[in-house]
Coordinates of C-alpha atoms and ligand atoms in Angstrom, one line a residue:
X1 CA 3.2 122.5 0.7
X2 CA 2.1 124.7 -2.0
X3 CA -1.2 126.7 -2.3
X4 CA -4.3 125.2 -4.2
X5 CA -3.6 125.9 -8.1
X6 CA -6.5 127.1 -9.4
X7 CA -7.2 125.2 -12.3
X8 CA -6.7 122.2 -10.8
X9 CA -10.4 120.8 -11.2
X10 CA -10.2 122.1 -14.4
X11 CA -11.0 119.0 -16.7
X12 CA -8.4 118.8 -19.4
X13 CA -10.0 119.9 -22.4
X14 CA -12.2 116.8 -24.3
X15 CA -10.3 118.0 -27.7
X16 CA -6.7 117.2 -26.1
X17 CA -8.3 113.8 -24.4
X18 CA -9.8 112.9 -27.9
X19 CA -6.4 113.7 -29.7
X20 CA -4.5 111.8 -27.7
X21 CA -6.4 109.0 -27.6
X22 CA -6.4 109.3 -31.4
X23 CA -2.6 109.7 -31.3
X24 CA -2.3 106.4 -29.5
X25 CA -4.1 104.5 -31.2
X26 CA -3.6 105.8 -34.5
X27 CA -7.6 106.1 -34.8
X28 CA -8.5 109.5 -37.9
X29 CA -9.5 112.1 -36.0
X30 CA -13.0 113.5 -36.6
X31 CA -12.9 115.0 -32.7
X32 CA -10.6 118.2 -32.7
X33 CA -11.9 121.2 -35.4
X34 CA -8.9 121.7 -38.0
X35 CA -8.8 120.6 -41.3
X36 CA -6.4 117.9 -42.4
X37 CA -5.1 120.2 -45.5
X38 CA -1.8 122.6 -45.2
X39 CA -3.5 125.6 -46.0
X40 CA -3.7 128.5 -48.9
X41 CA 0.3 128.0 -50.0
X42 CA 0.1 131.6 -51.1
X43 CA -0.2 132.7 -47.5
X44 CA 2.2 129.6 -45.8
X45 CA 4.8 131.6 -48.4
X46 CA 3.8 135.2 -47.3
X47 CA 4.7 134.0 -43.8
X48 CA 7.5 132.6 -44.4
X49 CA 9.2 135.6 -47.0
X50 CA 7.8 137.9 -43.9
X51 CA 10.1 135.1 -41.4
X52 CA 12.9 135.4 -43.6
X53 CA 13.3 139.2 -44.7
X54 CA 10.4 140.9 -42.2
X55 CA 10.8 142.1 -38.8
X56 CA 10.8 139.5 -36.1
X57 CA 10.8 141.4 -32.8
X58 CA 7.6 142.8 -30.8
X59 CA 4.9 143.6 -33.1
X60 CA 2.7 146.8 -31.9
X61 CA 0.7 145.3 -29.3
X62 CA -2.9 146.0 -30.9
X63 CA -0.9 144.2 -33.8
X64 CA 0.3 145.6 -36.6
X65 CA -1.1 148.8 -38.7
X66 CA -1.6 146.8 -41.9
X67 CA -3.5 144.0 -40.3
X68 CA -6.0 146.4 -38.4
X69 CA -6.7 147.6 -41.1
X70 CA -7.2 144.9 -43.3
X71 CA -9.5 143.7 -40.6
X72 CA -11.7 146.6 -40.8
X73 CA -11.5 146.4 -45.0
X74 CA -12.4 143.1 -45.0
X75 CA -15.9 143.1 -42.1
X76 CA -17.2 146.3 -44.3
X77 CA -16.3 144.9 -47.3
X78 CA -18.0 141.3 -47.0
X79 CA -20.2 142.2 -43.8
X80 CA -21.4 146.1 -44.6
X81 CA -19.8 147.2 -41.1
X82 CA -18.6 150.7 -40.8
X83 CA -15.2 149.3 -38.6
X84 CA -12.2 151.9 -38.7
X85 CA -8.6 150.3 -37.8
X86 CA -8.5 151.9 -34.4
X87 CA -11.5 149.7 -33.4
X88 CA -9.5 146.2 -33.9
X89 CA -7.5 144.4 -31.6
X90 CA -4.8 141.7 -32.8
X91 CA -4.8 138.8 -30.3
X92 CA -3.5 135.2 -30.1
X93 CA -6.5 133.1 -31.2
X94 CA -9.6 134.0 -30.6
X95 CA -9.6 132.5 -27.3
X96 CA -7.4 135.0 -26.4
X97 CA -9.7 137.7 -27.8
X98 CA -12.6 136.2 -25.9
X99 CA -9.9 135.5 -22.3
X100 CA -9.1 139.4 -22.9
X101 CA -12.4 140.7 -23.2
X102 CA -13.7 138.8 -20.4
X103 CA -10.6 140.1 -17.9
X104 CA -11.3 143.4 -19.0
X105 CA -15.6 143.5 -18.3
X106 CA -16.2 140.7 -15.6
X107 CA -15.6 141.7 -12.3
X108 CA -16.5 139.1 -9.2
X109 CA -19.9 138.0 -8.8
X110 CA -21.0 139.5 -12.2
X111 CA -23.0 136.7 -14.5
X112 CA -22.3 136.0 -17.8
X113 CA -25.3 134.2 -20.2
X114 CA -23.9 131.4 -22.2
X115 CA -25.6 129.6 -24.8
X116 CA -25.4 125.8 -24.3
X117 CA -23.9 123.7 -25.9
X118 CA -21.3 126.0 -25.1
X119 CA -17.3 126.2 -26.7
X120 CA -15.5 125.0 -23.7
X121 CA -13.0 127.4 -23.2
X122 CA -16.5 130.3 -21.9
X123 CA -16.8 128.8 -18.6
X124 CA -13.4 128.4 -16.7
X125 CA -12.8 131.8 -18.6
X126 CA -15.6 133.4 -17.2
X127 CA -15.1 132.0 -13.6
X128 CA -11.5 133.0 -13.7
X129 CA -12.3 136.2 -14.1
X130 CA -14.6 136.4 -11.5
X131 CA -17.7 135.8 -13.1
X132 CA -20.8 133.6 -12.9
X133 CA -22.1 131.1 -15.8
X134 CA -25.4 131.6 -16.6
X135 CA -26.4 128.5 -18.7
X136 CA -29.2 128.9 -21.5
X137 CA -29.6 125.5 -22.6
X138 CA -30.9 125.0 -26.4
X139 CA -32.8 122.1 -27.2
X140 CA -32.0 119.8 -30.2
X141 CA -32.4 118.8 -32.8
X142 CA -33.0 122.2 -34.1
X143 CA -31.4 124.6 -31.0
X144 CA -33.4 127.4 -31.6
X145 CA -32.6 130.1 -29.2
X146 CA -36.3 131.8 -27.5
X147 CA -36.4 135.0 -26.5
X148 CA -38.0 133.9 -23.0
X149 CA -35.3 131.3 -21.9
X150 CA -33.1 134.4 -22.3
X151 CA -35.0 136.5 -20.7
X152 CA -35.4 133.4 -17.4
X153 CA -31.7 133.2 -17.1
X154 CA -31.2 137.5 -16.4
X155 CA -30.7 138.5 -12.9
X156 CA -29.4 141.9 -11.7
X157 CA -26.1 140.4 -11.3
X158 CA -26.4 140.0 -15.3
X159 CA -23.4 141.6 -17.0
X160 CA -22.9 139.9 -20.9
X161 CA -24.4 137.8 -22.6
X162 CA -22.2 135.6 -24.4
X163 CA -23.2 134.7 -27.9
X164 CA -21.9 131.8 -30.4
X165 CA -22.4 132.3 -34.4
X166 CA -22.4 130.3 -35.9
X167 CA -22.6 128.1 -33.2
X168 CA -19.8 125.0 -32.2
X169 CA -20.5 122.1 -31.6
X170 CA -24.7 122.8 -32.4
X171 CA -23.5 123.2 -36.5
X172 CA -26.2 126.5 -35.7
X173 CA -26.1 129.2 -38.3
X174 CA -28.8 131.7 -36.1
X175 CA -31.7 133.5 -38.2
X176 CA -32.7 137.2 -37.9
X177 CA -35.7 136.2 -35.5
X178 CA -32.9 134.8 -33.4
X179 CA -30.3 137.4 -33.4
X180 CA -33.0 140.1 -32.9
X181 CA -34.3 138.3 -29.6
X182 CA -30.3 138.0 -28.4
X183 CA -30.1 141.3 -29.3
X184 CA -33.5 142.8 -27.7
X185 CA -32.1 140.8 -24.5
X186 CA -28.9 143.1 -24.4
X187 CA -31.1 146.7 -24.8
X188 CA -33.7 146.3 -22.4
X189 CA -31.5 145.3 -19.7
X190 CA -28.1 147.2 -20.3
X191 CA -26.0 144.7 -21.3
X192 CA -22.6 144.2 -23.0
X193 CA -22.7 141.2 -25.5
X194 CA -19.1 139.3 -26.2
X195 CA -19.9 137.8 -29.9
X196 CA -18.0 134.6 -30.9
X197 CA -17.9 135.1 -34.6
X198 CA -15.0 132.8 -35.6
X199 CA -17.0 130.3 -37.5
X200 CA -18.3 133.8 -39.9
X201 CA -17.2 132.5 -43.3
X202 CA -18.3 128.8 -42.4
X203 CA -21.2 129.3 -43.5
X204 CA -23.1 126.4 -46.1
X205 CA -26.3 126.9 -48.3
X206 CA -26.4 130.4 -49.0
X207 CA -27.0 131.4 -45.4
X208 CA -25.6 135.0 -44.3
X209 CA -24.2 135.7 -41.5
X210 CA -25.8 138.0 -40.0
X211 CA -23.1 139.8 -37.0
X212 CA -24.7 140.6 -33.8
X213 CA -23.0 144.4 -33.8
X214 CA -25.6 145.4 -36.7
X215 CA -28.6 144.6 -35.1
X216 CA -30.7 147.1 -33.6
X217 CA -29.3 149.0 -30.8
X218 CA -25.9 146.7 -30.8
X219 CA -23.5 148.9 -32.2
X220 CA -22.0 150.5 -29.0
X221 CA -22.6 147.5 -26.9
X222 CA -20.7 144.4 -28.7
X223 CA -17.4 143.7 -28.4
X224 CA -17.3 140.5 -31.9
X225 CA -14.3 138.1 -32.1
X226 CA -12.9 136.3 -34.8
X227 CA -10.5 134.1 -36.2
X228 CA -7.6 133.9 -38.9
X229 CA -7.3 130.2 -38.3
X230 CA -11.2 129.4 -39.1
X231 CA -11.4 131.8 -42.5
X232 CA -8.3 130.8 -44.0
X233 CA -8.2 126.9 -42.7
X234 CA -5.0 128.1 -40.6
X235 CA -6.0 127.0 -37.0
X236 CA -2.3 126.2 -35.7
X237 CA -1.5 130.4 -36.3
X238 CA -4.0 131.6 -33.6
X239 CA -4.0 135.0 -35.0
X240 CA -7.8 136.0 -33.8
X241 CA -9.2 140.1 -34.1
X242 CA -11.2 141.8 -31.8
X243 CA -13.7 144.9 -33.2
X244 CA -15.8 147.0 -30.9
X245 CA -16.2 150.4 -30.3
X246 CA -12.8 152.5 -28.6
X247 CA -14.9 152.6 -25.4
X248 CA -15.3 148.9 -25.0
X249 CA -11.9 148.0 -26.7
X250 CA -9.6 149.9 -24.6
X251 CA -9.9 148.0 -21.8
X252 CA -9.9 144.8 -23.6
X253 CA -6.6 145.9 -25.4
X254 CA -5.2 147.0 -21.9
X255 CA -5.8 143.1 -20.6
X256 CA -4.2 141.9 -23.4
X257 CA -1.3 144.1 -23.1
X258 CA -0.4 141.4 -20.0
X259 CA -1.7 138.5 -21.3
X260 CA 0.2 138.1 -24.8
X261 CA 1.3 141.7 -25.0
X262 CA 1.3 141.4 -28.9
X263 CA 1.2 138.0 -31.2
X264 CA 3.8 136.9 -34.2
X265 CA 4.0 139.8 -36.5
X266 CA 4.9 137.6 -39.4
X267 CA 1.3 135.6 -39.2
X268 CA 0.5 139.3 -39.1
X269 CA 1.3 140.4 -42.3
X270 CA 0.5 137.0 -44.1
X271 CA -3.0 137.1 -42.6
X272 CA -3.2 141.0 -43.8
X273 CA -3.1 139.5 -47.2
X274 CA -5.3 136.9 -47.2
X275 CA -8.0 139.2 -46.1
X276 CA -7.9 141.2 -49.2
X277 CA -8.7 138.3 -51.0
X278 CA -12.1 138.7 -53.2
X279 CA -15.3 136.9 -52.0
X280 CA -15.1 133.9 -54.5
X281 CA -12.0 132.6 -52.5
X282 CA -13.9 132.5 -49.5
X283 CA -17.3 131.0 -51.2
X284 CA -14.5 128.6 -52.7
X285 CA -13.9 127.6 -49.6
X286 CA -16.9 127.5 -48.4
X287 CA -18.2 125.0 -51.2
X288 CA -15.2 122.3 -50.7
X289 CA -16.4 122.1 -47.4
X290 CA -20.0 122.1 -47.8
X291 CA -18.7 119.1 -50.8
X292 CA -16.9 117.0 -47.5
X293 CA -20.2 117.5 -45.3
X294 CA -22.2 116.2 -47.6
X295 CA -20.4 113.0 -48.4
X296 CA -19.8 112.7 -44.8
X297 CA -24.1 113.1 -44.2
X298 CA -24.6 111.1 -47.3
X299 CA -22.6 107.9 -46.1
X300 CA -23.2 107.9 -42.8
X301 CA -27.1 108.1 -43.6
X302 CA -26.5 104.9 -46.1
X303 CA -25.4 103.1 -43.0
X304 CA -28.1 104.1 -41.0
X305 CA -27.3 106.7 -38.9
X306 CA -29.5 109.9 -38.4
X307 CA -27.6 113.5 -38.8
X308 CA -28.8 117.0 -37.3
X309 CA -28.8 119.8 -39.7
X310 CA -25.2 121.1 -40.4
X311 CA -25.8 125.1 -41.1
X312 CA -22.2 125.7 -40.5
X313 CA -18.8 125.6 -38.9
X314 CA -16.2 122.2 -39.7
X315 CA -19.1 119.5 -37.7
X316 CA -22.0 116.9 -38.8
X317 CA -23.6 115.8 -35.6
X318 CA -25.5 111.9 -35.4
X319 CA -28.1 111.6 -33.0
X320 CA -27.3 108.2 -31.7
X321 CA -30.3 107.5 -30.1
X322 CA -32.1 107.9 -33.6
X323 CA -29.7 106.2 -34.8
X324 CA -30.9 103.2 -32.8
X325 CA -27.2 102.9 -30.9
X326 CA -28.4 102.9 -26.9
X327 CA -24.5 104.0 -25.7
X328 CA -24.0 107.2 -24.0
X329 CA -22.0 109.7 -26.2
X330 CA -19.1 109.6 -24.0
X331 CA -19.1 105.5 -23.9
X332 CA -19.8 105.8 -27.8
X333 CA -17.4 107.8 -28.6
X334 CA -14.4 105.9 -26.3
X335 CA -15.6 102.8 -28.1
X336 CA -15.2 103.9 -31.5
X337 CA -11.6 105.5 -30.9
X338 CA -10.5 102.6 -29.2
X339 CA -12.2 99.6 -31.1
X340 CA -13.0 101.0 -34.5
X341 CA -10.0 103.8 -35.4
X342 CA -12.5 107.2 -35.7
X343 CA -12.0 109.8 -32.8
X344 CA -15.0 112.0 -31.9
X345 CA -16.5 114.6 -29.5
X346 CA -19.3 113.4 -27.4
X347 CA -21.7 117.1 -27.3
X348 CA -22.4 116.5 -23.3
X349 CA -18.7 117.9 -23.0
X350 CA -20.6 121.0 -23.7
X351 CA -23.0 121.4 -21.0
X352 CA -23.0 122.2 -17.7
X353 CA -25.1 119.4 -16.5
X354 CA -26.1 116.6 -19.4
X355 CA -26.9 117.0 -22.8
X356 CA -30.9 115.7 -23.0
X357 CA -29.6 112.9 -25.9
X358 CA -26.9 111.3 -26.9
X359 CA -24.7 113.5 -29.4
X360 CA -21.5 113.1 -31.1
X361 CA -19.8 115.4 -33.2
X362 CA -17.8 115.0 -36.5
X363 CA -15.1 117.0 -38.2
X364 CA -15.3 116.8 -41.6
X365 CA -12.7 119.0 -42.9
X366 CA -11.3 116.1 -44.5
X367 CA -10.1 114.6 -47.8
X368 CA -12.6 112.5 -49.5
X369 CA -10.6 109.4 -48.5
X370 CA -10.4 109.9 -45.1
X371 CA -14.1 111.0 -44.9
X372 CA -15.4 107.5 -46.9
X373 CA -13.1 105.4 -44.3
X374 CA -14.1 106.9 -41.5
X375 CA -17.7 106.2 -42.8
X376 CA -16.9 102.4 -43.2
X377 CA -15.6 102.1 -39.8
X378 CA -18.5 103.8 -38.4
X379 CA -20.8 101.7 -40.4
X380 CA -19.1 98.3 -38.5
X381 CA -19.2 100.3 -35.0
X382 CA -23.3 100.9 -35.5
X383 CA -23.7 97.2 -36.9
X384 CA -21.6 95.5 -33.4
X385 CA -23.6 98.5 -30.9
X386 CA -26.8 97.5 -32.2
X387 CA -27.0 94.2 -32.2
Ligands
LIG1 N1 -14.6 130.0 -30.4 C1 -15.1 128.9 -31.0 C2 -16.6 128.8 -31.0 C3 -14.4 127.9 -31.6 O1 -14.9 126.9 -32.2 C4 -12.9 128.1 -31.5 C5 -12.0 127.0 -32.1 N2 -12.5 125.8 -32.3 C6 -12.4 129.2 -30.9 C7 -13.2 130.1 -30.3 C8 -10.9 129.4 -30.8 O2 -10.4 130.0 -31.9 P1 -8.8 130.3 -32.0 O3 -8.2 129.0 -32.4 O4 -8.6 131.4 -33.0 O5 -8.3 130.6 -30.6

């Protein structure tokens, strides 16, 4: 009777299957990315004073004056950009930043390059717009991008390339080598590069992060997302910001003029605060979470199972193969939500076409007690697989 929907084949997204299944059965959740703390109260209260005596009617649609430009403060401050206020965008998430931008620059038949494992949201983003996925798959346990595989996926359909860092679900915090060869990749051949940034402050072991847009030649070709809900542990606001040059944000802030139109203005101004914040608050952060990975790594290692490097971003990933478990990741991880009470993503749900081992990945945004459970109950789910 009706027309095809669209997104019918669309898979419903492995963090919602996970979650629910970890709803039913009451299992902790180490699948979906958000930390199982409130929040800074200082901000929960700025939102809620701006709810209560603010203005609660359409915000500006490129989002309010004091939260552009508390964006751009805050990238030159802690990054060394030179962003002014007119070159930020407001948006509802970042996955609204990144469903914006790619409405705006994709027309039919154009390809997009997407790093794999790859944030789900890219692809049936990209296709709805028109475009074509151009899978560059990285190899673990290290998932080193090469200049060459790059260079193998570009065709003269190639439009973007998109680009993850740090990088979900690879825990991928990418070098200078790296970004110079994404970034080499985009000058010789023309191209506009979307940068996922929203993991930036998530960053462990004195790593910087080093943002695509000031590598050579970048500048006027990189539209960079990020996110208020991954700096300040807030991921239920989707408050996201998008920062490129007026040429390439106009028509990014023209698509999101009719996808959102503008986003809550009182996570606005409570966001605009937080960003003013010093840099210790954010290395604060940054070292209670780097504390939770490591007693994740360290206890599941004392029951014998073998952990990638985790260079950034809320996820430890086991190698269960290493980890002498023969499962799939997908049978793995259905098995320990339903027998042994800890949810998980399996890191094939990334890929276009198979992940070459079996990978699961691990929130650990957690308090200590929920991180040293879910270690026991993983400890009795290796002993039972293996044997
Ligand atoms: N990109 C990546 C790589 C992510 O990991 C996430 C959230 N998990 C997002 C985008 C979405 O961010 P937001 O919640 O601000 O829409």
């Amino acid at each position: 009777m009706f027309p095809h929907p669209v997104f019918a084949d669309a898979k419903t997204t492995i963090f919602e299957v996970m979650s629910g299944l970890a709803r039913q059965t009451g299992a902790i959740n180490l699948g979906q990315g958000f930390p199982e703390a409130p929040g800074p109260l200082e901000l929960r209260q700025a939102a809620a004073h701006a709810a209560v005596e603010g203005w609660n009617q359409y915000a500006p649609s490129r989002g309010l004056p004091e939260l552009r430009a508390a964006v751009a403060e805050h990238y030159n401050r802690l990054h060394l950009t030179d962003w002014t206020a007119e070159a930020v965008l407001v948006t509802s998430g970042a996955t609204e930043g990144l469903a914006s931008a790619l409405l705006a620059w994709i027309k039919a038949g154009d390809e997009v390059i997407v790093f794999e494992p790859a944030y789900d949201a890219y692809r049936p983003l990209i296709e709805r717009a028109g475009g074509v996925v151009k899978p560059v798959r990285l190899q673990p346990p290290h998932w080193r991008i090469e200049r060459a595989d790059i260079e193998a996926a570009i065709t003269p359909a190639t439009r973007m390339v998109l680009f993850n860092n740090p990088m979900n679900p690879a825990a991928r915090v990418f070098d200078a080598q790296e970004i110079a060869a994404v970034a080499g990749v985009c000058v010789d051949h023309d191209l506009i590069a979307l940068s996922d940034e929203v993991w930036e402050h998530v960053i462990f072991d004195g790593r910087p992060h080093l943002t695509l847009s000031q590598a050579e030649g970048m500048k006027d070709r990189t539209i960079k997302v990020g996110s208020a809900g991954k700096m300040f542990g807030l991921t239920g606001w989707k408050i996201g910001f998008v920062c490129a040059p007026l040429s390439l944000l106009d028509p990014v802030a023209r698509a999101h003029q009719f996808v959102t139109f503008a986003s809550a203005p009182l996570l606005q101004s409570a966001v605009a605060q937080g960003l003013a914040w010093g840099a210790e608050r954010f290395d604060e952060m940054r070292h209670d979470l780097a504390r939770s990975r490591d007693r994740l790594k360290a206890g599941l290692e004392g029951e014998g199972y073998v952990c990638l490097e985790a260079e950034g971003a809320y996820f430890l990933n086991i190698d269960l193969a290493a980890s002498g478990i023969e499962q799939g990741d997908v049978e793995f991880c259905h098995s320990i939500v339903n027998e042994y009470g800890v949810a998980a993503i399996p890191v094939s749900a990334f890929f276009s076409d198979g992940l070459p081992g079996p990978i699961v990945r691990l929130c650990f945004a957690k308090p200590d007690a929920v991180v040293d459970e879910a270690v026991q109950r993983l400890g009795r789910a290796r002993k039972a697989l293996m044997s």
